[in-house]
CSV table of C-alpha atoms and ligand atoms in Angstrom, one decimal:
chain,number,residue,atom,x,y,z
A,1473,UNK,CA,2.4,12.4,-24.1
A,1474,UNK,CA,4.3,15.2,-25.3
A,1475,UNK,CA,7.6,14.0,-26.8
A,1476,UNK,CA,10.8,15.1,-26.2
A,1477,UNK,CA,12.6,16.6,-30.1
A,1478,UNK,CA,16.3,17.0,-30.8
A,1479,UNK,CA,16.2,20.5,-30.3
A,1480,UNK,CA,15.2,20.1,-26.3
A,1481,UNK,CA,18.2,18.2,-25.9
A,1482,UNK,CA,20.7,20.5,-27.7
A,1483,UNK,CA,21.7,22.1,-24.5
A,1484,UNK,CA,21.8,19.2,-21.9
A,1485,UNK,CA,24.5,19.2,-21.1
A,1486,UNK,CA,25.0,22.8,-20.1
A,1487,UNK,CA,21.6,22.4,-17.8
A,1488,UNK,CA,22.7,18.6,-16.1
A,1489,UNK,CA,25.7,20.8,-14.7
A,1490,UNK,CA,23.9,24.2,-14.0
A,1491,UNK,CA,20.8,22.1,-12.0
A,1492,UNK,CA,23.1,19.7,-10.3
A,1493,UNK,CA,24.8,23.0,-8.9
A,1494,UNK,CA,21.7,24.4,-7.5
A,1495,UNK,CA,20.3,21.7,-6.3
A,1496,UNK,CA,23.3,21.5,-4.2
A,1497,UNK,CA,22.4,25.1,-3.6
A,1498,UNK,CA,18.6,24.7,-2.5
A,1499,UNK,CA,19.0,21.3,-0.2
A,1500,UNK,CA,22.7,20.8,0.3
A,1501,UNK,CA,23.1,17.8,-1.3
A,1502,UNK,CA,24.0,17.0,-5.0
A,1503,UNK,CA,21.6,15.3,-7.3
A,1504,UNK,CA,23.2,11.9,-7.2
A,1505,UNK,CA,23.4,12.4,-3.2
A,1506,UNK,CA,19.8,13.2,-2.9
A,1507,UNK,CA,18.8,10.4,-5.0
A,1508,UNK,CA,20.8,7.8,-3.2
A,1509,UNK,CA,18.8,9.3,-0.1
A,1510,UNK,CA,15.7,9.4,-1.4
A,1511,UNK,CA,15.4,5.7,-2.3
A,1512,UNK,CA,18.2,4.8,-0.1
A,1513,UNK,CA,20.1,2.7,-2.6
A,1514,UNK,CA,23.8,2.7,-3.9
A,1515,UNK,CA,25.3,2.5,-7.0
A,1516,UNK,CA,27.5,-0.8,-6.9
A,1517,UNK,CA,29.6,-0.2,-10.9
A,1518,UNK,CA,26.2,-1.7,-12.4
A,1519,UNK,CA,26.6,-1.7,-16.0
A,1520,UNK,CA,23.6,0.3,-17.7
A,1521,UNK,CA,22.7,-0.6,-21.3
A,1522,UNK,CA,21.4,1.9,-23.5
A,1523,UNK,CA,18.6,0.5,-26.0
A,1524,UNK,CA,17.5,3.0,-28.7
A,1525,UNK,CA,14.0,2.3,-29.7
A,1526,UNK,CA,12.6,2.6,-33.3
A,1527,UNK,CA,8.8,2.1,-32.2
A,1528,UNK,CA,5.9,4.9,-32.8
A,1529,UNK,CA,7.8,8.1,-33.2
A,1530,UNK,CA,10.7,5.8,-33.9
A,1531,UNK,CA,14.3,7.4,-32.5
A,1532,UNK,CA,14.9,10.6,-31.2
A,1533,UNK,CA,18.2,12.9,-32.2
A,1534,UNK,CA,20.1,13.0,-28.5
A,1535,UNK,CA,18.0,10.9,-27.0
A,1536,UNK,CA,20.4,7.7,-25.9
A,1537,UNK,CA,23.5,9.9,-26.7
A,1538,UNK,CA,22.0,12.4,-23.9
A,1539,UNK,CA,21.4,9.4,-21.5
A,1540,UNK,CA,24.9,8.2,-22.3
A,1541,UNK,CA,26.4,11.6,-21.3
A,1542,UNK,CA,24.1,11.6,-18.4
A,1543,UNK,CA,25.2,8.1,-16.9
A,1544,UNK,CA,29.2,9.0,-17.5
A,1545,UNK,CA,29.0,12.4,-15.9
A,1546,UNK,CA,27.7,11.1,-12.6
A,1547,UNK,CA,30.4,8.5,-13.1
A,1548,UNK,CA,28.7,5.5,-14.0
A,1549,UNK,CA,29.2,3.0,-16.6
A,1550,UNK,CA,27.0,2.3,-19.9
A,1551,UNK,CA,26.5,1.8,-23.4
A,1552,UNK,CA,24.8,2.7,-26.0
A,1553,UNK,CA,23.7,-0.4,-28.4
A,1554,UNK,CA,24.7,-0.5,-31.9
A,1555,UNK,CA,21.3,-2.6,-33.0
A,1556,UNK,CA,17.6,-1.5,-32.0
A,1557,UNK,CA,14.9,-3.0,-30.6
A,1558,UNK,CA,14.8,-6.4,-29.8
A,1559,UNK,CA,17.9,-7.4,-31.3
A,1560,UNK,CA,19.9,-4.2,-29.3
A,1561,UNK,CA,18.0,-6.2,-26.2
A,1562,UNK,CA,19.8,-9.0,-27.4
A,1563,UNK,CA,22.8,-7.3,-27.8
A,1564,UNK,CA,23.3,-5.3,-24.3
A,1565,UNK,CA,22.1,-8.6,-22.3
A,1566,UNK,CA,24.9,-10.4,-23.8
A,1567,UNK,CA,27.3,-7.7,-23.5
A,1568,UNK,CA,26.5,-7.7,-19.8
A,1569,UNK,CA,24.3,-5.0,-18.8
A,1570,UNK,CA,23.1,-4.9,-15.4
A,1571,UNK,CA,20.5,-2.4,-16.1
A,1572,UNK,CA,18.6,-2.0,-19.1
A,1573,UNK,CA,17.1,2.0,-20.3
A,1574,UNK,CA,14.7,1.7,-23.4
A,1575,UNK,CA,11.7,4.8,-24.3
A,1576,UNK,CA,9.2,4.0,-26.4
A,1577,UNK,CA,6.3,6.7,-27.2
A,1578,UNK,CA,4.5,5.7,-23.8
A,1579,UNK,CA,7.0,4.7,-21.5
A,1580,UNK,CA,10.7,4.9,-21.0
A,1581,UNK,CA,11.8,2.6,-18.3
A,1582,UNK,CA,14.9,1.6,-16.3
A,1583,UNK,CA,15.2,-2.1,-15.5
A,1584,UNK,CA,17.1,-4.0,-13.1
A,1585,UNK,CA,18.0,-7.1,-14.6
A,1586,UNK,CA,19.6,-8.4,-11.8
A,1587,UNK,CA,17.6,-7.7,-9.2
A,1588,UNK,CA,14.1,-7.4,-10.7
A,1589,UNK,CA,13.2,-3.3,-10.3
A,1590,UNK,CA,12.1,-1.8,-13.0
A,1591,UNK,CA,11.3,2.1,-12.7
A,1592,UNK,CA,9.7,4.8,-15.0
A,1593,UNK,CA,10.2,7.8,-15.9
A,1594,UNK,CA,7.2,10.1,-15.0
A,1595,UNK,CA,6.9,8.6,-11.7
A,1596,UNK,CA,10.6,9.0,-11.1
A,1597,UNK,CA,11.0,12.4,-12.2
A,1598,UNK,CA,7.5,13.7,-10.3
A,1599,UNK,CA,9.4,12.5,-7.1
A,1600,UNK,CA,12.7,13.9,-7.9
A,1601,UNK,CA,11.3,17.6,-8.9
A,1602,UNK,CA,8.9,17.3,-5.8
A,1603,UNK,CA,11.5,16.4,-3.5
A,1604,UNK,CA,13.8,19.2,-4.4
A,1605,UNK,CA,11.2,21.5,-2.8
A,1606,UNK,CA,10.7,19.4,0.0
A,1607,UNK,CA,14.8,19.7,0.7
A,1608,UNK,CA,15.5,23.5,-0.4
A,1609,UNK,CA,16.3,24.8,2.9
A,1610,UNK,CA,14.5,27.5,5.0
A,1611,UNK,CA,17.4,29.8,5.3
A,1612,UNK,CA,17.6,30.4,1.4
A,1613,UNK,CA,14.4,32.0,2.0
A,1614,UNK,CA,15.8,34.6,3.9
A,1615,UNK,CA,13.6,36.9,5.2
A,1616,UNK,CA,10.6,35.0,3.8
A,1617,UNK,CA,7.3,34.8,5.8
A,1618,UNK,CA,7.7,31.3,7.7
A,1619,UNK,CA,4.6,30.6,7.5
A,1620,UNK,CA,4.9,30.3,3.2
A,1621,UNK,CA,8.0,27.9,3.7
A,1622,UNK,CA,5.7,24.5,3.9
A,1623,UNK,CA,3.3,25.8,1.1
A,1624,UNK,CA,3.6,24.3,-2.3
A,1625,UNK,CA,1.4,25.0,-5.7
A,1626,UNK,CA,1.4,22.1,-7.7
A,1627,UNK,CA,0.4,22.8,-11.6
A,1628,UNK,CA,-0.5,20.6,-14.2
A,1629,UNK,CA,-1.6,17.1,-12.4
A,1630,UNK,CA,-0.6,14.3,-15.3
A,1631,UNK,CA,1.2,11.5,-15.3
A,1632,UNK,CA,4.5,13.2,-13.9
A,1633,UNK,CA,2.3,15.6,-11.1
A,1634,UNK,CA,0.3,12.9,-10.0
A,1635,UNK,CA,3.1,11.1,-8.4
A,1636,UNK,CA,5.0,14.1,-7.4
A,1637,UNK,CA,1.9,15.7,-5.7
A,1638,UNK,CA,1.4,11.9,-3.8
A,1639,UNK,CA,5.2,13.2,-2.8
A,1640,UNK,CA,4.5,16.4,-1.6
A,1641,UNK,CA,1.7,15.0,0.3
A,1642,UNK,CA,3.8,12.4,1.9
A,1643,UNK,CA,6.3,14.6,2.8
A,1644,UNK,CA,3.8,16.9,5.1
A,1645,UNK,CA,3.7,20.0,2.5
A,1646,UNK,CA,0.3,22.3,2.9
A,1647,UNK,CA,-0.6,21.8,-1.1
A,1648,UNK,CA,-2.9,23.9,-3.4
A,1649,UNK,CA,-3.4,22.2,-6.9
A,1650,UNK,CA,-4.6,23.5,-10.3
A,1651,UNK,CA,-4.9,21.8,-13.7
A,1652,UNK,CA,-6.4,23.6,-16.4
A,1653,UNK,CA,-8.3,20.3,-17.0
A,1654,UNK,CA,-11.6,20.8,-14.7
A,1655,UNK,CA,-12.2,17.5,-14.5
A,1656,UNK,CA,-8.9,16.8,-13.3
A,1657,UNK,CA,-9.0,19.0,-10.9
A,1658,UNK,CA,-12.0,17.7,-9.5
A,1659,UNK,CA,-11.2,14.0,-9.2
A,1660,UNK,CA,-7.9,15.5,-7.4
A,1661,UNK,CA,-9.5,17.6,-4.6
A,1662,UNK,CA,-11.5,14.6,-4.6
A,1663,UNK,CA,-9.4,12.4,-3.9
A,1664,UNK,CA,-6.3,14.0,-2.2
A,1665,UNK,CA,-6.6,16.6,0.9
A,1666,UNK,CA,-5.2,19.4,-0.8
A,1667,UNK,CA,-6.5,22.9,-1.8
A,1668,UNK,CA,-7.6,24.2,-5.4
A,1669,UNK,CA,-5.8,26.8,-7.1
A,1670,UNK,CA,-8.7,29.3,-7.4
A,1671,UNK,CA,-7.0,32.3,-10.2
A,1672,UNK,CA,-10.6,34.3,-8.8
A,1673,UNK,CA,-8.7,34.4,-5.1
A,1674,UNK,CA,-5.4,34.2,-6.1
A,1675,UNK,CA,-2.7,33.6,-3.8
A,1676,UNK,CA,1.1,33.5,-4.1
A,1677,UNK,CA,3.5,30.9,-3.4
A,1678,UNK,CA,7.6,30.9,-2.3
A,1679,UNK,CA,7.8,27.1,-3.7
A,1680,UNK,CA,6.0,26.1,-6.8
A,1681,UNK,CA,6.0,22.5,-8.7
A,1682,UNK,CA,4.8,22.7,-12.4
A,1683,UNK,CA,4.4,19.6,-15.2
A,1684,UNK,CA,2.4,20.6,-17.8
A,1685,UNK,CA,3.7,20.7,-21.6
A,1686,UNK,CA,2.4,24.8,-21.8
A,1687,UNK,CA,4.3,27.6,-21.7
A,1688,UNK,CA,3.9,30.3,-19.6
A,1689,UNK,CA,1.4,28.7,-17.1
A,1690,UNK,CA,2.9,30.9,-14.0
A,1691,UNK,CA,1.1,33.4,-13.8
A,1692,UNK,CA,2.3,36.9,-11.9
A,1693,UNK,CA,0.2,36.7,-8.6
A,1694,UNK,CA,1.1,33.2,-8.0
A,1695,UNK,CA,4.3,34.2,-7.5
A,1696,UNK,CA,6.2,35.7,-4.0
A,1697,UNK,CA,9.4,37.2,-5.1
A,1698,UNK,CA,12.6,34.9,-4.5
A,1699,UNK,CA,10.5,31.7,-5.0
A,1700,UNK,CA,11.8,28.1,-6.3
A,1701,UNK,CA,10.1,26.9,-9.2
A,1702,UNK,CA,10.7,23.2,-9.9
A,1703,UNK,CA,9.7,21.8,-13.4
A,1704,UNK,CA,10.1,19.5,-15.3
A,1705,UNK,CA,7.7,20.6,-17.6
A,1706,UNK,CA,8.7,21.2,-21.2
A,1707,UNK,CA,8.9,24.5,-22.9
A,1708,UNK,CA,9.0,26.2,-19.4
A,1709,UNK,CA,6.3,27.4,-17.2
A,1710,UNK,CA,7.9,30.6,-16.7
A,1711,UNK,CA,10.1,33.8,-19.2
A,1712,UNK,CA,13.2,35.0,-18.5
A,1713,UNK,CA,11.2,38.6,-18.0
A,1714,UNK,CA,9.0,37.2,-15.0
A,1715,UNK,CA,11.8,35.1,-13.9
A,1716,UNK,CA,13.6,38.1,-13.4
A,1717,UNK,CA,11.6,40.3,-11.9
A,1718,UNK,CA,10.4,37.6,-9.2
A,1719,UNK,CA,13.5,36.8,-8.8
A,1720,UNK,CA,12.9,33.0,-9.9
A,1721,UNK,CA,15.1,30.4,-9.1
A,1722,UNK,CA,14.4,27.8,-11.6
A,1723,UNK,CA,15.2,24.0,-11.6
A,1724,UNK,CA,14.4,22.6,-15.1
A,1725,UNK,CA,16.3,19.8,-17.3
A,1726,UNK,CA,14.4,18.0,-20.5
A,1727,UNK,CA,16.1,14.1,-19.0
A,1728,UNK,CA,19.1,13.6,-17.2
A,1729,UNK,CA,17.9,14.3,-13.6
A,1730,UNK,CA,14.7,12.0,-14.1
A,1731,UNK,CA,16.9,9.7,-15.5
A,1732,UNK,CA,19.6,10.0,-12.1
A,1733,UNK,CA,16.1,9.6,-10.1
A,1734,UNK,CA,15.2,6.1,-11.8
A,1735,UNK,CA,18.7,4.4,-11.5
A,1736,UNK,CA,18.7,5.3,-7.8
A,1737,UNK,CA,15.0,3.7,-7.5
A,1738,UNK,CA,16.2,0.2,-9.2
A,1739,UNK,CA,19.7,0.4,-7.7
A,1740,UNK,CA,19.9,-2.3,-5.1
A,1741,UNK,CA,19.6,-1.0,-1.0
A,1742,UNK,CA,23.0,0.5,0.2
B,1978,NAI,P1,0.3,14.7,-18.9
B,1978,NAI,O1,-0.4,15.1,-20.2
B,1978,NAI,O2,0.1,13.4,-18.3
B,1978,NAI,O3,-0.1,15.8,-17.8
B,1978,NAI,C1,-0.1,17.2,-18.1
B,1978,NAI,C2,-1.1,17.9,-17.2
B,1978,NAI,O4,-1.0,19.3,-17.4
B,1978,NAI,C3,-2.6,17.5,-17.6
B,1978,NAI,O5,-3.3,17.1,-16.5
B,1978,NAI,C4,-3.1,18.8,-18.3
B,1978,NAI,O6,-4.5,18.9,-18.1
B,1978,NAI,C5,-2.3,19.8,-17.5
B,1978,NAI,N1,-2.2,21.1,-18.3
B,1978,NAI,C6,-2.0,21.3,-19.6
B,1978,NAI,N2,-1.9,22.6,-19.9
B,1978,NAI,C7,-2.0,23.3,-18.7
B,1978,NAI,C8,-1.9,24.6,-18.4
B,1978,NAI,N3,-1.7,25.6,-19.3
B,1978,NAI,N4,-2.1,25.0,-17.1
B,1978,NAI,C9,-2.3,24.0,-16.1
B,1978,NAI,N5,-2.4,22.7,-16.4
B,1978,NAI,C10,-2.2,22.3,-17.7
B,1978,NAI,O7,1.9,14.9,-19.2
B,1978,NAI,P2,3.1,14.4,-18.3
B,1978,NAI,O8,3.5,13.1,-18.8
B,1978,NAI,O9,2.7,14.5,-16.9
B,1978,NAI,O10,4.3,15.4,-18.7
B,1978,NAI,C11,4.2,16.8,-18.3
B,1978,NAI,C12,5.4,17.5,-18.9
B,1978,NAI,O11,6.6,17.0,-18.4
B,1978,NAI,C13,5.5,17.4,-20.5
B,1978,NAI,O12,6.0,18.6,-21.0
B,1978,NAI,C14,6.6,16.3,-20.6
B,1978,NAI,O13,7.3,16.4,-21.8
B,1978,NAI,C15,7.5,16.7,-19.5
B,1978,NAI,N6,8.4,15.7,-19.0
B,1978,NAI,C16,9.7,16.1,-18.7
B,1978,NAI,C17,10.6,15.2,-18.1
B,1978,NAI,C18,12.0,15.7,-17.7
B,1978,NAI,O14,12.8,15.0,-17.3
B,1978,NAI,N7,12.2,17.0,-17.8
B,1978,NAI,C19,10.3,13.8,-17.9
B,1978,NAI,C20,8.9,13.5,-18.3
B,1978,NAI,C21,8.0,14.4,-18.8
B,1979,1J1,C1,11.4,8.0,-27.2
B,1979,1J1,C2,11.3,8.7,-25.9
B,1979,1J1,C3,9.9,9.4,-25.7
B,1979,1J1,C4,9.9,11.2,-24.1
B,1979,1J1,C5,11.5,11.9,-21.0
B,1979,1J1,O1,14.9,5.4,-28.5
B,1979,1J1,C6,14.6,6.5,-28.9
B,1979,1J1,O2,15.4,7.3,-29.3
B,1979,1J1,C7,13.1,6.9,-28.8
B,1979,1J1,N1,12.2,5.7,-29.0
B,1979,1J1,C8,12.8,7.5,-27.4
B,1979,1J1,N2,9.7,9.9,-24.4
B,1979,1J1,O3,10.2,12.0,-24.9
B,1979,1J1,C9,9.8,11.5,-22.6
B,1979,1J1,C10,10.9,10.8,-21.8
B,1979,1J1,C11,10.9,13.1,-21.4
B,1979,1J1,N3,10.0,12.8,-22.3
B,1980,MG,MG1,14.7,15.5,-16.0
């Protein structure tokens, strides 16, 4: 798994705020709102405890600072432990945490301790990305062929595509897949009923959903000018050059709006 470095985090802050405002834009609802309806849970002053994690790659610069400022800016309360590990288990259980965040190299996960949910990340934020798609409105496609509004291209179908293309699926989208891993693309037209992204026949798309850890993986004629990317995908899929002269609106932040989506899965029902 590609891990997140210091430097992705540098301008958080700056992106929570910028994609919170467009998602507003694109569905009409903010983040926290759309979460809360997605899983259709509340946040109920739950205490969230924030356990940095010294395992594998040991601790990354930002990392629980950038999920503290995440938590507090949607108005929620947390901590960040003082000890790792174990002992800063220890330490947030007995300082009365209601929900527990700790990342290791493989997994980060949310935990409930009151109520037993426990969430993770690449599941989480493959919904949350997905969804935004699923929401964006048809009139900020104005003009747009109608017929383009329900088709999504889903790239790059790991651990956070997989659960975000069950999504899109779910949700009644017409998807077409590609994963520059042929075998993954197989076992997915396999298994799913979805199209494959054929770059011989290419075709363009007004909503695209990309998770890969490339750069630069949309390509020209996949794109219909005024489209919505939605990535979560880190460096991202697209240049400011092509973003430009498509027109892109992009949605992309390295951890606070996965972060939003797992709370609201392990929050109890509202
Ligand atoms: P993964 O390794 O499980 O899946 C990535 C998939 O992309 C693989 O199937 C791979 O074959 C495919 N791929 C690689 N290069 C490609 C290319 N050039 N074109 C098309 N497909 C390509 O990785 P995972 O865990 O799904 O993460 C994907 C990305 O999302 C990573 O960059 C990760 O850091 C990022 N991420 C971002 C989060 C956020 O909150 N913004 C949260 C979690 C992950
Ligand atoms: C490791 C997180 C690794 C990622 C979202 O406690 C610490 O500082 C470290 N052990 C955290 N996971 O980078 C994933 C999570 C995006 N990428
Ligand atoms: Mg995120």
């Amino acid at each position: 798994m590609a891990l997140l470095t210091p430097d992705d985090l540098k301008n958080m802050k700056n992106a929570l705020v910028r994609n919170d405002r467009l998602i507003e834009k694109l569905t009409g609802t903010d983040l926290k709102t759309m979460c809360a309806d997605i899983y259709g849970t509340a946040w109920r002053h739950e205490k969230i405890g924030i356990i940095p994690i010294t395992a594998g790659g040991g601790i990354i610069g930002r990392f629980s600072e950038s999920l503290l400022h995440t938590i507090r800016h949607f108005g929620m309360e947390g901590f960040i432990t003082e000890k790792t590990d174990v002992a800063g288990y220890y330490e947030a259980v007995t300082a009365g945490a209601d929900i527990i965040l700790m990342a290791d190299d493989y997994t980060f996960a949310a935990h409930n301790i009151r109520n037993g949910k426990i969430a993770h990340n690449q599941i989480c934020t493959g919904i949350v990305y997905s969804e935004v798609l699923v929401r964006t409105r048809d009139e900020f496609f104005k003009g747009a062929d109608s017929g383009s509004l329900n088709r999504v291209l889903a790239i790059g179908i790991g651990k956070v595509g997989r659960p975000a293309l069950e999504n899109l699926i779910a949700r009644g989208c017409d998807v077409c897949v590609y994963d520059a891993d042929p075998a993954v693309l197989d076992r997915i037209v396999e298994e799913f009923d979805v199209r494959r992204y054929d770059p011989e026949k290419p075709q363009s798309f007004l909503k695209i959903f990309e998770a890969t850890p490339c750069a630069d993986t949309i390509r020209e004629e996949m794109l219909i000018p005024g489209a919505v990317l939605s990535t979560p995908g880190i460096p991202c899929a697209i240049g400011k050059e092509k973003r430009v002269k498509y027109n892109v609106t992009t949605v992309q932040e390295p951890l606070g709006i996965g972060t939003m989506s797992m709370l609201y899965q392990v929050f109890d029902k509202a």
